mmCIF file of C-alpha atoms in Angstrom:
data_model
loop_
_atom_site.group_PDB
_atom_site.id
_atom_site.type_symbol
_atom_site.label_atom_id
_atom_site.label_comp_id
_atom_site.label_asym_id
_atom_site.label_seq_id
_atom_site.Cartn_x
_atom_site.Cartn_y
_atom_site.Cartn_z
ATOM 1 C CA MET A 706 88.494 -84.077 21.701
ATOM 2 C CA LYS A 707 88.889 -87.303 24.380
ATOM 3 C CA ASP A 708 92.382 -88.544 25.182
ATOM 4 C CA SER A 709 91.773 -91.986 24.427
ATOM 5 C CA HIS A 710 94.962 -93.643 24.614
ATOM 6 C CA PHE A 711 93.968 -96.631 22.815
ATOM 7 C CA ASP A 712 93.430 -94.114 19.352
ATOM 8 C CA ILE A 713 97.003 -92.991 20.040
ATOM 9 C CA ALA A 714 98.729 -95.849 20.092
ATOM 10 C CA ILE A 715 96.347 -97.955 16.873
ATOM 11 C CA ARG A 716 97.090 -94.454 15.177
ATOM 12 C CA ASP A 717 100.570 -94.084 15.926
ATOM 13 C CA SER A 718 101.133 -98.514 15.272
ATOM 14 C CA ARG A 719 99.466 -97.164 11.975
ATOM 15 C CA ARG A 720 102.468 -94.491 11.328
ATOM 16 C CA MET A 721 105.153 -96.568 12.318
ATOM 17 C CA MET A 722 103.742 -99.421 9.408
ATOM 18 C CA GLN A 723 104.158 -96.803 7.004
ATOM 19 C CA SER A 724 106.932 -95.504 8.018
ATOM 20 C CA VAL A 725 108.876 -98.738 7.785
ATOM 21 C CA GLU A 726 107.555 -99.817 4.123
ATOM 22 C CA ASP A 727 108.109 -95.592 2.848
ATOM 23 C CA ILE A 728 112.111 -96.145 4.037
ATOM 24 C CA ALA A 729 112.882 -99.198 4.999
ATOM 25 C CA THR A 730 115.397 -100.673 1.734
ATOM 26 C CA VAL A 731 112.861 -103.977 2.250
ATOM 27 C CA SER A 732 110.290 -104.530 3.311
ATOM 28 C CA GLU A 733 107.293 -107.034 3.693
ATOM 29 C CA LYS A 734 104.291 -107.626 5.055
ATOM 30 C CA LEU A 735 103.614 -109.308 7.803
ATOM 31 C CA GLY A 736 99.974 -110.757 9.124
ATOM 32 C CA ASP A 737 97.983 -107.459 9.709
ATOM 33 C CA GLY A 738 101.297 -105.388 10.579
ATOM 34 C CA ILE A 739 104.927 -104.996 8.518
ATOM 35 C CA MET A 740 108.684 -105.947 8.443
ATOM 36 C CA GLY A 741 111.595 -103.819 7.614
ATOM 37 C CA PHE A 742 115.777 -103.624 7.086
ATOM 38 C CA ASP A 743 118.463 -101.795 7.000
ATOM 39 C CA HIS A 744 121.746 -102.378 8.702
ATOM 40 C CA ALA A 745 121.517 -104.132 12.046
ATOM 41 C CA GLY A 746 120.664 -102.058 15.015
ATOM 42 C CA SER A 747 118.427 -99.208 12.265
ATOM 43 C CA TRP A 748 114.518 -98.240 13.521
ATOM 44 C CA THR A 749 113.460 -99.529 9.870
ATOM 45 C CA SER A 750 115.485 -103.145 11.312
ATOM 46 C CA LYS A 751 112.165 -104.419 13.160
ATOM 47 C CA ALA A 752 108.035 -105.333 13.021
ATOM 48 C CA VAL A 753 105.478 -102.841 13.669
ATOM 49 C CA GLY A 754 102.006 -103.153 13.927
ATOM 50 C CA LEU A 755 101.857 -107.259 13.856
ATOM 51 C CA ALA A 756 98.728 -108.561 15.793
ATOM 52 C CA LEU A 757 96.478 -105.712 16.408
ATOM 53 C CA THR A 758 93.582 -106.255 14.219
ATOM 54 C CA SER A 759 93.625 -109.920 14.993
ATOM 55 C CA ALA A 760 95.097 -113.092 16.353
ATOM 56 C CA THR A 761 98.421 -113.980 14.844
ATOM 57 C CA ASP A 762 100.219 -117.571 15.060
ATOM 58 C CA THR A 763 103.194 -119.632 14.730
ATOM 59 C CA ALA A 764 103.772 -119.014 11.376
ATOM 60 C CA THR A 765 103.651 -115.443 10.669
ATOM 61 C CA LEU A 766 106.353 -115.725 13.945
ATOM 62 C CA ASN A 767 108.150 -117.655 12.227
ATOM 63 C CA ARG A 768 108.539 -116.009 8.714
ATOM 64 C CA LEU A 769 109.740 -113.170 10.990
ATOM 65 C CA ILE A 770 112.596 -114.806 12.021
ATOM 66 C CA GLU A 771 113.143 -115.794 8.581
ATOM 67 C CA PHE A 772 113.168 -112.489 7.329
ATOM 68 C CA TYR A 773 116.054 -111.194 9.684
ATOM 69 C CA GLN A 774 118.057 -114.358 9.663
ATOM 70 C CA HIS A 775 118.348 -113.996 6.085
ATOM 71 C CA PHE A 776 120.378 -110.576 6.346
ATOM 72 C CA GLY A 777 122.185 -111.917 9.446
ATOM 73 C CA ALA A 778 120.232 -109.547 12.037
ATOM 74 C CA PRO A 779 118.416 -110.637 15.327
ATOM 75 C CA ALA A 780 114.447 -110.779 14.855
ATOM 76 C CA ARG A 781 113.265 -107.331 16.166
ATOM 77 C CA ILE A 782 109.417 -106.972 17.049
ATOM 78 C CA GLN A 783 108.013 -103.904 19.016
ATOM 79 C CA THR A 784 104.084 -104.171 20.106
ATOM 80 C CA SER A 785 101.815 -102.588 21.747
ATOM 81 C CA PRO A 786 99.542 -102.645 24.553
ATOM 82 C CA TYR A 787 97.290 -103.684 22.369
ATOM 83 C CA SER A 788 98.683 -106.298 20.905
ATOM 84 C CA ASP A 789 96.201 -109.739 20.951
ATOM 85 C CA PRO A 790 97.155 -111.874 23.355
ATOM 86 C CA SER A 791 98.262 -115.178 20.855
ATOM 87 C CA LEU A 792 101.727 -112.342 20.097
ATOM 88 C CA TYR A 793 102.765 -112.340 23.451
ATOM 89 C CA GLU A 794 102.283 -116.081 23.443
ATOM 90 C CA HIS A 795 104.173 -117.209 20.357
ATOM 91 C CA LEU A 796 107.359 -114.322 21.616
ATOM 92 C CA ALA A 797 107.657 -116.232 24.464
ATOM 93 C CA THR A 798 107.494 -119.669 22.858
ATOM 94 C CA LEU A 799 110.068 -118.681 20.264
ATOM 95 C CA ASN A 800 112.760 -117.577 23.114
ATOM 96 C CA PHE A 801 112.262 -113.719 22.197
ATOM 97 C CA ARG A 802 113.334 -111.662 25.261
ATOM 98 C CA VAL A 803 112.522 -107.592 25.618
ATOM 99 C CA ILE A 804 115.604 -105.683 25.082
ATOM 100 C CA ASP A 805 114.646 -101.830 25.421
ATOM 101 C CA TRP A 806 111.037 -100.404 26.257
ATOM 102 C CA ASP A 807 109.392 -96.450 25.058
ATOM 103 C CA SER A 808 106.989 -94.778 26.965
ATOM 104 C CA VAL A 809 104.867 -92.824 25.051
ATOM 105 C CA PHE A 810 103.165 -89.023 26.216
ATOM 106 C CA PHE A 811 100.883 -86.511 24.069
ATOM 107 C CA TRP A 812 99.796 -82.794 24.097
ATOM 108 C CA ASN A 813 96.206 -82.578 23.142
ATOM 109 C CA LEU A 814 96.863 -79.043 20.766
ATOM 110 C CA ALA A 815 93.438 -78.565 21.925
ATOM 111 C CA GLU A 816 94.733 -77.924 25.762
ATOM 112 C CA THR A 817 98.448 -77.355 25.148
ATOM 113 C CA HIS A 818 99.072 -72.827 24.221
ATOM 114 C CA PRO A 819 102.082 -72.617 23.746
ATOM 115 C CA SER A 820 104.486 -69.872 24.801
ATOM 116 C CA LYS A 821 104.828 -66.248 23.670
ATOM 117 C CA GLU A 822 108.321 -65.469 24.977
ATOM 118 C CA ARG A 823 110.584 -64.799 22.006
ATOM 119 C CA ASP A 824 113.906 -67.216 21.725
ATOM 120 C CA SER A 825 116.629 -65.567 20.317
ATOM 121 C CA ARG A 826 118.074 -69.305 19.488
ATOM 122 C CA HIS A 827 118.378 -69.003 14.994
ATOM 123 C CA PHE A 828 116.233 -72.030 14.235
ATOM 124 C CA LYS A 829 116.103 -73.199 10.057
ATOM 125 C CA TYR A 830 113.175 -75.523 8.567
ATOM 126 C CA VAL A 831 115.225 -78.219 6.650
ATOM 127 C CA ASP A 832 112.543 -80.546 4.033
ATOM 128 C CA LEU A 833 112.569 -82.144 0.872
ATOM 129 C CA ASN A 834 112.890 -78.619 -0.592
ATOM 130 C CA SER A 835 115.774 -77.216 1.349
ATOM 131 C CA SER A 836 118.969 -77.121 -0.766
ATOM 132 C CA ASP A 837 121.748 -80.189 -0.706
ATOM 133 C CA ALA A 838 124.570 -77.779 1.549
ATOM 134 C CA LEU A 839 121.030 -77.253 4.439
ATOM 135 C CA LYS A 840 120.278 -80.855 4.166
ATOM 136 C CA ASP A 841 124.098 -82.027 4.293
ATOM 137 C CA ALA A 842 124.675 -80.365 7.681
ATOM 138 C CA PHE A 843 121.625 -81.414 9.160
ATOM 139 C CA VAL A 844 121.930 -84.606 8.461
ATOM 140 C CA GLN A 845 125.662 -84.708 9.540
ATOM 141 C CA SER A 846 124.897 -82.810 12.591
ATOM 142 C CA HIS A 847 122.262 -85.140 13.235
ATOM 143 C CA VAL A 848 123.932 -88.363 12.604
ATOM 144 C CA ARG A 849 126.942 -87.341 14.785
ATOM 145 C CA GLY A 850 124.757 -85.809 17.746
ATOM 146 C CA PHE A 851 123.062 -89.642 18.269
ATOM 147 C CA GLN A 852 126.394 -91.339 18.041
ATOM 148 C CA ASN A 853 127.593 -88.880 20.417
ATOM 149 C CA GLY A 854 130.529 -87.151 18.227
ATOM 150 C CA ASP A 855 131.486 -90.249 16.469
ATOM 151 C CA THR A 856 132.190 -90.103 12.968
ATOM 152 C CA PRO A 857 128.410 -91.184 11.138
ATOM 153 C CA THR A 858 128.485 -94.067 9.673
ATOM 154 C CA ARG A 859 127.099 -94.189 5.627
ATOM 155 C CA GLU A 860 124.532 -96.487 6.801
ATOM 156 C CA ASP A 861 122.948 -93.737 9.509
ATOM 157 C CA VAL A 862 123.587 -90.923 7.072
ATOM 158 C CA GLN A 863 121.824 -92.742 4.603
ATOM 159 C CA LEU A 864 118.650 -93.315 6.673
ATOM 160 C CA ALA A 865 118.803 -89.812 7.821
ATOM 161 C CA HIS A 866 118.663 -88.475 4.243
ATOM 162 C CA LYS A 867 115.180 -90.573 3.638
ATOM 163 C CA MET A 868 114.421 -89.199 6.669
ATOM 164 C CA VAL A 869 114.989 -85.725 5.695
ATOM 165 C CA ASN A 870 113.626 -85.950 2.130
ATOM 166 C CA HIS A 871 110.201 -87.981 3.240
ATOM 167 C CA PRO A 872 107.194 -85.895 2.179
ATOM 168 C CA ARG A 873 105.480 -86.487 5.762
ATOM 169 C CA VAL A 874 108.197 -84.945 7.660
ATOM 170 C CA GLU A 875 109.371 -81.659 8.371
ATOM 171 C CA CYS A 876 112.831 -81.047 9.667
ATOM 172 C CA LEU A 877 114.312 -78.203 12.177
ATOM 173 C CA SER A 878 118.016 -77.003 13.142
ATOM 174 C CA VAL A 879 119.075 -74.940 15.551
ATOM 175 C CA TRP A 880 122.731 -73.088 14.360
ATOM 176 C CA GLU A 881 125.182 -71.357 16.121
ATOM 177 C CA GLU A 882 128.060 -68.474 14.602
ATOM 178 C CA GLY A 883 127.457 -70.531 11.276
ATOM 179 C CA VAL A 884 127.168 -74.138 12.558
ATOM 180 C CA CYS A 885 124.203 -76.281 13.152
ATOM 181 C CA VAL A 886 124.084 -77.552 16.716
ATOM 182 C CA ALA A 887 120.788 -79.535 17.307
ATOM 183 C CA THR A 888 118.390 -80.395 14.758
ATOM 184 C CA ALA A 889 114.984 -82.722 14.838
ATOM 185 C CA GLY A 890 111.689 -83.207 13.483
ATOM 186 C CA ASN A 891 107.628 -83.466 12.874
ATOM 187 C CA GLU A 892 106.549 -86.864 11.445
ATOM 188 C CA TYR A 893 102.285 -85.539 10.424
ATOM 189 C CA PHE A 894 100.316 -88.707 10.129
ATOM 190 C CA GLU A 895 96.089 -88.273 9.972
ATOM 191 C CA ASP A 896 95.052 -85.325 12.961
ATOM 192 C CA SER A 897 98.619 -85.872 14.847
ATOM 193 C CA VAL A 898 102.471 -85.464 14.719
ATOM 194 C CA THR A 899 104.706 -87.057 16.264
ATOM 195 C CA LEU A 900 108.165 -85.290 17.347
ATOM 196 C CA ILE A 901 111.037 -87.573 16.215
ATOM 197 C CA ALA A 902 115.240 -87.882 15.612
ATOM 198 C CA GLY A 903 115.168 -85.079 18.421
ATOM 199 C CA SER A 904 120.008 -85.104 18.642
ATOM 200 C CA VAL A 905 121.889 -81.782 20.127
ATOM 201 C CA LEU A 906 125.615 -82.201 19.482
ATOM 202 C CA PRO A 907 127.056 -83.208 22.865
ATOM 203 C CA GLU A 908 129.731 -80.367 23.418
ATOM 204 C CA PHE A 909 126.053 -77.636 22.980
ATOM 205 C CA ARG A 910 123.888 -80.549 25.703
ATOM 206 C CA ASN A 911 122.780 -78.642 29.145
ATOM 207 C CA GLN A 912 121.461 -75.633 26.947
ATOM 208 C CA GLY A 913 118.005 -76.432 26.832
ATOM 209 C CA LEU A 914 117.900 -77.237 23.031
ATOM 210 C CA GLN A 915 115.445 -79.922 23.558
ATOM 211 C CA THR A 916 112.918 -78.001 25.357
ATOM 212 C CA ALA A 917 113.271 -75.228 22.590
ATOM 213 C CA MET A 918 112.908 -77.884 19.663
ATOM 214 C CA ILE A 919 109.971 -78.973 21.217
ATOM 215 C CA ARG A 920 108.489 -75.587 22.099
ATOM 216 C CA LYS A 921 109.213 -74.943 18.405
ATOM 217 C CA ARG A 922 107.216 -78.445 17.036
ATOM 218 C CA ILE A 923 104.457 -77.695 19.026
ATOM 219 C CA ALA A 924 103.512 -74.756 18.055
ATOM 220 C CA ARG A 925 104.321 -75.358 14.572
ATOM 221 C CA ALA A 926 101.608 -78.292 15.375
ATOM 222 C CA LYS A 927 99.246 -75.997 16.465
ATOM 223 C CA GLU A 928 99.443 -73.742 13.730
ATOM 224 C CA ARG A 929 98.219 -76.458 11.341
ATOM 225 C CA GLY A 930 95.734 -77.576 12.900
ATOM 226 C CA LEU A 931 96.373 -80.746 14.540
ATOM 227 C CA HIS A 932 94.723 -82.845 17.821
ATOM 228 C CA TYR A 933 97.731 -84.411 19.138
ATOM 229 C CA ALA A 934 101.216 -84.094 19.275
ATOM 230 C CA VAL A 935 102.915 -87.705 20.315
ATOM 231 C CA VAL A 936 107.019 -87.953 21.481
ATOM 232 C CA ALA A 937 108.704 -91.566 22.638
ATOM 233 C CA SER A 938 111.232 -91.249 24.543
ATOM 234 C CA VAL A 939 113.748 -93.582 26.457
ATOM 235 C CA PRO A 940 111.846 -94.354 30.396
ATOM 236 C CA GLY A 941 113.281 -91.837 32.846
ATOM 237 C CA GLY A 942 115.516 -89.681 29.927
ATOM 238 C CA PRO A 943 115.875 -86.805 29.245
ATOM 239 C CA THR A 944 112.821 -86.562 26.892
ATOM 240 C CA GLU A 945 110.742 -87.810 28.566
ATOM 241 C CA ARG A 946 111.307 -85.559 31.363
ATOM 242 C CA ASN A 947 111.311 -82.437 28.849
ATOM 243 C CA ALA A 948 108.395 -83.319 27.796
ATOM 244 C CA SER A 949 106.955 -83.654 31.436
ATOM 245 C CA ARG A 950 108.188 -80.216 32.115
ATOM 246 C CA LEU A 951 105.889 -79.172 29.572
ATOM 247 C CA GLY A 952 102.629 -81.091 29.647
ATOM 248 C CA ALA A 953 103.019 -84.033 28.099
ATOM 249 C CA ARG A 954 101.054 -86.876 30.198
ATOM 250 C CA LEU A 955 101.844 -90.250 29.752
ATOM 251 C CA ALA A 956 100.060 -92.269 27.079
ATOM 252 C CA TYR A 957 101.736 -95.790 27.303
ATOM 253 C CA GLN A 958 104.883 -97.834 27.200
ATOM 254 C CA GLN A 959 105.363 -100.651 24.682
ATOM 255 C CA PRO A 960 108.591 -102.889 24.793
ATOM 256 C CA LEU A 961 111.038 -104.028 21.842
ATOM 257 C CA PHE A 962 111.353 -107.975 21.416
ATOM 258 C CA GLU A 963 114.731 -109.820 20.301
ATOM 259 C CA ARG A 964 115.202 -113.281 19.167
ATOM 260 C CA ALA A 965 119.337 -113.794 18.468
ATOM 261 C CA VAL A 966 120.404 -114.551 14.675
ATOM 262 C CA ASP A 967 120.036 -118.394 15.082
ATOM 263 C CA HIS A 968 123.930 -120.063 14.225
ATOM 264 C CA VAL A 969 124.533 -122.480 11.917
ATOM 265 C CA SER A 970 127.621 -124.600 11.586
#
């Protein structure tokens, strides 16, 4: 299969659109994309997929601003390198600015050969059919890892439970002496899988757990006969380093734009 970065980007935008629609507490179609909101800072609280199939206009971007203004939150939109140029023109006019970037890496699974070396770690899969106790342990570890050990917020716990209970998501956890110490997930979509939600408790980092979970999830996707695996990382971050060591290639980078809340005096 030919490695088309365009196809990978468009498919992953469709995946994100579906995820926002499924998981965000509130969502609304926006042109050819969608926008959602859970709470400020949530990965669901942004617009995705806009201007991938057609040009956009000022009225559509103004609706984006109004939607987030209603929640007292900054308007955020993740764009694609294949978004129509009209989107970037309107974002500049309306004072959006880039606040973050994702580097998106991929594996062609037909060319990927998982290690046959046995891993002695204790892995457990978690999905919507798992026990409540297993789901709760996964969620608490997951959000603690992302928050560097701080007490999880109610909103983050609720969002993580939505992820675990999503029918397209299969989660993976690592256990040591009865404690869930690392978590991750596979989100299946069409002929691909996106590696999501990698998190390790602070006291268990630098032990190769992220790399082990990537290997395990890649092998799982290959068993399913999928064509591609995709993972996003902060440029230069640990996920990028781990994925690159395991043969992932850079497909593209995508910016996250934000416009501050308009405060009415």
